[in-house]
Amino acid sequence: MQWARTSSTSLKISINKKKSRSGDNHSRFRFEETVRHPGPENMKQLLILLAVLCAGHAEEKDLSGKVFTFPVQSATSSVQLIANVEQPLTVLTMCMRFFSSLTRAQSLFSLDIPSQSNAFLLFKLSVGVYRLHVNGATLKISGLPDDINEWNSVCWTWDSTSGLTALWVNEKRSPRAIMGAKVSLTGVPSIILGQDQDTYGGGFDQSQSFVGEISDVHMWDKVISPCEIRFYMDGSGFTPGNLLNWKNLRFSTTGTVYEEQSDFNKLSCF
């Protein structure tokens, strides 16, 4: 997606969808429109409109046994995920796997809403140090596994009723803590892999970009049980997410991102 100011009162928008390396997507979409841009409030409405437009042109596919590969540091490479959200989010579990050699800070999962950046953000500050964000509040967690050049399985649970939250990495759990109590995440969520959103759907910083591989992203509108989390981390027998489901995922990619075969856990070569 690109935009450029064409005059003092208008904005030109371009959305491009290009063929993936695997050749699965044979369509090419381009949309250009000039819209009035008199102030910040209209810009917020425009960003929401663009999120809806991108959702309408996302592809939907089963990514079982696949990964998204982010091979280079970039301020543009990202994957936008489209969640099945019909009401405000007050309880969430998000699970994912990542593989990276980076030791610097990088974003793992970024969910923004129109009224709040960092509404639900999982950020890795350094090796073994994670930071959770809910509606602007932050919680730093250290002492959990973080294997360099190995697959790491992560699950994050949050319930706004009590504010209780916990992070699991490779079957190890952080102490439960409280953040985001009584918070409701309202509006069309913008969900990005590979970048940290400093503004709704954008504001990317190359120094915070993810480099490596991401797979098996699921999200539920409930706190799943510890047994379900362990099943997920073992790679078998868990119930897929009802908000995001890797086996039936709606997404669009931008920049240098590839779909590749996964080698997590039980690599089948027969």
Short mmCIF file of C-alpha atoms in Angstrom, two decimals:
data_model
loop_
_atom_site.label_atom_id
_atom_site.label_comp_id
_atom_site.label_asym_id
_atom_site.label_seq_id
_atom_site.Cartn_x
_atom_site.Cartn_y
_atom_site.Cartn_z
CA MET A 1 0.00 0.00 0.00
CA GLN A 2 1.30 3.44 -0.88
CA TRP A 3 -0.07 6.90 -0.48
CA ALA A 4 1.13 10.33 -1.58
CA ARG A 5 -0.17 13.84 -1.02
CA THR A 6 -1.33 15.15 -4.40
CA SER A 7 -2.38 18.61 -3.23
CA SER A 8 -3.07 20.50 -0.01
CA THR A 9 -6.55 19.00 0.15
CA SER A 10 -6.27 15.51 -1.29
CA LEU A 11 -4.55 12.18 -0.87
CA LYS A 12 -3.82 9.58 -3.53
CA ILE A 13 -4.04 5.95 -2.46
CA SER A 14 -2.56 2.93 -4.23
CA ILE A 15 -3.04 -0.67 -3.17
CA ASN A 16 -1.10 -3.37 -4.97
CA LYS A 17 -1.40 -7.11 -4.72
CA LYS A 18 1.33 -9.05 -6.45
CA LYS A 19 1.95 -12.68 -7.30
CA SER A 20 3.66 -14.73 -4.60
CA ARG A 21 6.83 -16.68 -5.37
CA SER A 22 4.90 -19.95 -5.13
CA GLY A 23 2.53 -18.77 -7.87
CA ASP A 24 -0.57 -19.48 -5.74
CA ASN A 25 -1.98 -16.03 -6.30
CA HIS A 26 -2.48 -15.27 -9.97
CA SER A 27 -4.40 -12.03 -9.54
CA ARG A 28 -3.05 -8.53 -9.55
CA PHE A 29 -5.09 -5.75 -7.99
CA ARG A 30 -4.57 -2.02 -8.17
CA PHE A 31 -6.83 0.59 -6.67
CA GLU A 32 -6.35 4.33 -6.92
CA GLU A 33 -8.62 6.97 -5.58
CA THR A 34 -8.28 10.60 -4.63
CA VAL A 35 -10.03 11.55 -1.42
CA ARG A 36 -10.48 14.70 0.61
CA HIS A 37 -8.03 15.02 3.48
CA PRO A 38 -8.89 18.07 5.56
CA GLY A 39 -7.69 16.86 8.98
CA PRO A 40 -6.52 14.12 11.40
CA GLU A 41 -10.00 12.76 12.06
CA ASN A 42 -10.55 12.09 8.36
CA MET A 43 -7.15 10.39 8.20
CA LYS A 44 -8.29 7.97 10.94
CA GLN A 45 -11.47 7.24 8.99
CA LEU A 46 -9.38 6.73 5.85
CA LEU A 47 -7.12 4.21 7.58
CA ILE A 48 -10.17 2.24 8.72
CA LEU A 49 -11.50 2.29 5.15
CA LEU A 50 -8.16 1.02 3.85
CA ALA A 51 -8.17 -1.81 6.40
CA VAL A 52 -11.60 -2.86 5.16
CA LEU A 53 -10.46 -2.64 1.51
CA CYS A 54 -7.39 -4.76 2.22
CA ALA A 55 -9.57 -7.33 3.99
CA GLY A 56 -11.74 -7.55 0.90
CA HIS A 57 -8.72 -8.43 -1.24
CA ALA A 58 -7.02 -10.87 1.15
CA GLU A 59 -6.54 -14.44 0.04
CA GLU A 60 -7.84 -17.32 2.11
CA LYS A 61 -5.99 -20.62 2.32
CA ASP A 62 -4.90 -23.56 4.46
CA LEU A 63 -1.32 -22.87 5.59
CA SER A 64 -0.83 -26.21 7.36
CA GLY A 65 2.82 -27.16 7.13
CA LYS A 66 3.78 -23.69 5.86
CA VAL A 67 5.66 -20.70 7.29
CA PHE A 68 5.93 -17.03 6.44
CA THR A 69 9.61 -16.24 5.84
CA PHE A 70 10.90 -12.71 6.43
CA PRO A 71 14.48 -12.99 5.14
CA VAL A 72 15.63 -9.37 5.42
CA GLN A 73 15.26 -6.42 7.76
CA SER A 74 12.70 -4.07 6.25
CA ALA A 75 10.36 -1.18 6.98
CA THR A 76 7.77 -2.54 4.53
CA SER A 77 7.70 -6.35 4.64
CA SER A 78 4.64 -7.55 6.55
CA VAL A 79 1.66 -9.89 6.59
CA GLN A 80 -1.79 -8.53 7.38
CA LEU A 81 -4.14 -11.04 9.00
CA ILE A 82 -7.92 -10.73 8.82
CA ALA A 83 -9.65 -11.91 12.00
CA ASN A 84 -13.24 -13.12 12.35
CA VAL A 85 -14.16 -10.37 14.81
CA GLU A 86 -17.80 -9.33 15.20
CA GLN A 87 -17.79 -7.77 18.67
CA PRO A 88 -15.38 -5.98 21.05
CA LEU A 89 -12.47 -8.11 22.26
CA THR A 90 -12.33 -8.60 26.02
CA VAL A 91 -10.76 -12.08 26.30
CA LEU A 92 -7.99 -13.40 24.06
CA THR A 93 -5.51 -16.22 23.60
CA MET A 94 -2.93 -15.89 20.82
CA CYS A 95 -0.53 -18.67 19.91
CA MET A 96 2.27 -18.67 17.32
CA ARG A 97 5.68 -20.13 16.51
CA PHE A 98 8.76 -18.16 15.51
CA PHE A 99 12.28 -19.01 14.36
CA SER A 100 14.95 -16.29 14.32
CA SER A 101 18.65 -15.64 14.77
CA LEU A 102 18.17 -12.01 15.82
CA THR A 103 19.20 -10.86 19.29
CA ARG A 104 17.87 -7.31 18.90
CA ALA A 105 14.34 -6.13 19.66
CA GLN A 106 11.65 -7.27 17.20
CA SER A 107 7.87 -7.41 16.95
CA LEU A 108 6.22 -10.84 17.03
CA PHE A 109 2.48 -10.01 16.87
CA SER A 110 0.88 -6.57 16.53
CA LEU A 111 -2.85 -5.82 16.89
CA ASP A 112 -4.05 -2.23 16.75
CA ILE A 113 -7.54 -0.77 16.90
CA PRO A 114 -8.54 2.63 15.44
CA SER A 115 -8.51 4.36 18.82
CA GLN A 116 -5.37 2.74 20.26
CA SER A 117 -1.97 1.68 18.99
CA ASN A 118 -0.32 -1.27 20.76
CA ALA A 119 -3.77 -2.53 21.71
CA PHE A 120 -2.48 -6.12 21.87
CA LEU A 121 1.23 -6.34 21.07
CA LEU A 122 3.77 -9.10 21.74
CA PHE A 123 7.25 -7.62 21.47
CA LYS A 124 10.60 -9.33 22.11
CA LEU A 125 13.07 -6.85 23.59
CA SER A 126 16.12 -9.12 23.53
CA VAL A 127 16.99 -12.79 23.98
CA GLY A 128 14.63 -14.18 26.63
CA VAL A 129 13.00 -10.82 27.39
CA TYR A 130 9.42 -10.20 26.20
CA ARG A 131 7.09 -7.23 26.60
CA LEU A 132 3.31 -7.43 26.51
CA HIS A 133 1.13 -4.43 25.59
CA VAL A 134 -2.63 -4.17 26.20
CA ASN A 135 -4.35 -0.90 25.32
CA GLY A 136 -1.14 1.04 25.98
CA ALA A 137 -0.25 -0.67 29.28
CA THR A 138 2.98 -2.72 29.30
CA LEU A 139 4.37 -5.71 31.16
CA LYS A 140 7.98 -6.88 30.87
CA ILE A 141 8.65 -10.61 31.25
CA SER A 142 12.04 -12.28 31.50
CA GLY A 143 13.33 -15.74 32.36
CA LEU A 144 11.32 -17.62 29.74
CA PRO A 145 12.92 -19.72 26.97
CA ASP A 146 14.07 -18.11 23.75
CA ASP A 147 16.03 -20.49 21.56
CA ILE A 148 18.10 -18.85 18.83
CA ASN A 149 17.88 -20.62 15.45
CA GLU A 150 15.26 -22.99 16.85
CA TRP A 151 11.46 -23.02 16.80
CA ASN A 152 9.87 -21.28 19.78
CA SER A 153 6.18 -21.87 20.55
CA VAL A 154 4.40 -18.98 22.27
CA CYS A 155 0.92 -18.57 23.76
CA TRP A 156 -0.39 -15.42 25.43
CA THR A 157 -3.62 -15.34 27.43
CA TRP A 158 -5.50 -12.24 28.62
CA ASP A 159 -8.89 -11.78 30.30
CA SER A 160 -10.08 -8.20 30.83
CA THR A 161 -12.65 -9.24 33.45
CA SER A 162 -9.85 -9.72 35.99
CA GLY A 163 -6.95 -8.38 33.95
CA LEU A 164 -5.08 -11.65 34.45
CA THR A 165 -2.50 -12.36 31.76
CA ALA A 166 0.22 -14.95 31.25
CA LEU A 167 2.83 -15.78 28.62
CA TRP A 168 3.87 -19.34 27.76
CA VAL A 169 7.04 -20.12 25.81
CA ASN A 170 8.06 -23.70 25.00
CA GLU A 171 5.77 -25.08 27.74
CA LYS A 172 7.12 -22.70 30.42
CA ARG A 173 4.69 -20.13 31.88
CA SER A 174 5.32 -16.70 33.35
CA PRO A 175 3.73 -15.81 36.70
CA ARG A 176 0.21 -14.51 36.14
CA ALA A 177 -0.02 -10.72 36.36
CA ILE A 178 -2.70 -8.06 35.91
CA MET A 179 -2.89 -5.65 32.99
CA GLY A 180 -5.73 -4.21 30.95
CA ALA A 181 -8.45 -4.93 33.53
CA LYS A 182 -11.96 -3.90 32.32
CA VAL A 183 -10.53 -2.94 28.92
CA SER A 184 -12.53 -3.55 25.72
CA LEU A 185 -10.78 -3.53 22.34
CA THR A 186 -13.36 -2.02 20.00
CA GLY A 187 -13.30 -1.48 16.25
CA VAL A 188 -11.88 -3.25 13.21
CA PRO A 189 -8.54 -4.71 14.36
CA SER A 190 -5.43 -4.25 12.23
CA ILE A 191 -3.28 -7.35 12.78
CA ILE A 192 0.28 -7.37 11.43
CA LEU A 193 3.07 -9.96 11.45
CA GLY A 194 6.61 -8.77 10.82
CA GLN A 195 6.22 -5.16 12.00
CA ASP A 196 5.25 -3.12 15.04
CA GLN A 197 2.40 -0.71 14.26
CA ASP A 198 3.06 2.72 15.73
CA THR A 199 -0.10 3.92 13.99
CA TYR A 200 -3.17 1.98 12.91
CA GLY A 201 -2.01 -0.17 9.97
CA GLY A 202 1.38 1.55 9.63
CA GLY A 203 4.14 3.52 11.30
CA PHE A 204 6.65 0.70 10.77
CA ASP A 205 10.26 0.98 12.00
CA GLN A 206 12.90 -1.14 10.25
CA SER A 207 14.88 -1.50 13.50
CA GLN A 208 11.88 -3.28 15.09
CA SER A 209 11.02 -5.49 12.12
CA PHE A 210 10.98 -9.26 12.45
CA VAL A 211 13.58 -11.33 10.58
CA GLY A 212 13.05 -15.08 10.51
CA GLU A 213 10.05 -17.37 10.16
CA ILE A 214 6.55 -17.37 11.66
CA SER A 215 4.03 -20.21 11.60
CA ASP A 216 0.88 -21.67 13.17
CA VAL A 217 -0.75 -18.39 14.23
CA HIS A 218 -4.08 -18.95 16.02
CA MET A 219 -6.27 -16.66 18.13
CA TRP A 220 -9.32 -17.42 20.29
CA ASP A 221 -11.88 -15.17 22.00
CA LYS A 222 -11.34 -17.06 25.26
CA VAL A 223 -8.57 -18.19 27.57
CA ILE A 224 -7.77 -21.72 26.45
CA SER A 225 -6.79 -24.29 29.07
CA PRO A 226 -3.19 -25.16 30.03
CA CYS A 227 -3.74 -28.59 28.47
CA GLU A 228 -4.83 -26.98 25.17
CA ILE A 229 -1.71 -24.81 25.29
CA ARG A 230 0.49 -27.86 25.81
CA PHE A 231 -1.27 -29.66 22.94
CA TYR A 232 -0.58 -26.64 20.73
CA MET A 233 3.07 -26.54 21.72
CA ASP A 234 3.43 -30.26 21.03
CA GLY A 235 1.96 -29.64 17.58
CA SER A 236 -0.97 -32.03 17.80
CA GLY A 237 -4.54 -32.39 19.00
CA PHE A 238 -5.49 -28.77 19.72
CA THR A 239 -8.65 -26.94 18.63
CA PRO A 240 -7.85 -24.24 16.02
CA GLY A 241 -8.51 -20.60 16.84
CA ASN A 242 -11.94 -19.17 16.07
CA LEU A 243 -10.65 -15.62 15.40
CA LEU A 244 -7.48 -16.61 13.53
CA ASN A 245 -7.00 -20.13 12.19
CA TRP A 246 -3.77 -21.07 10.39
CA LYS A 247 -5.65 -23.84 8.58
CA ASN A 248 -8.14 -21.34 7.15
CA LEU A 249 -6.32 -18.01 7.18
CA ARG A 250 -7.27 -14.76 5.43
CA PHE A 251 -4.16 -12.67 4.78
CA SER A 252 -2.27 -10.40 2.42
CA THR A 253 1.48 -9.89 2.13
CA THR A 254 3.56 -6.81 1.40
CA GLY A 255 7.25 -6.59 0.58
CA THR A 256 9.76 -9.43 0.86
CA VAL A 257 7.73 -12.23 2.46
CA TYR A 258 7.64 -15.84 1.22
CA GLU A 259 5.59 -18.94 1.96
CA GLU A 260 7.88 -21.90 2.60
CA GLN A 261 7.60 -25.46 3.90
CA SER A 262 7.75 -25.80 7.69
CA ASP A 263 10.30 -28.01 9.42
CA PHE A 264 8.77 -27.67 12.90
CA ASN A 265 8.82 -30.82 15.05
CA LYS A 266 7.98 -33.90 13.00
CA LEU A 267 9.34 -33.25 9.51
CA SER A 268 7.79 -35.81 7.19
CA CYS A 269 9.97 -36.82 4.26
CA PHE A 270 8.05 -39.87 3.06
#
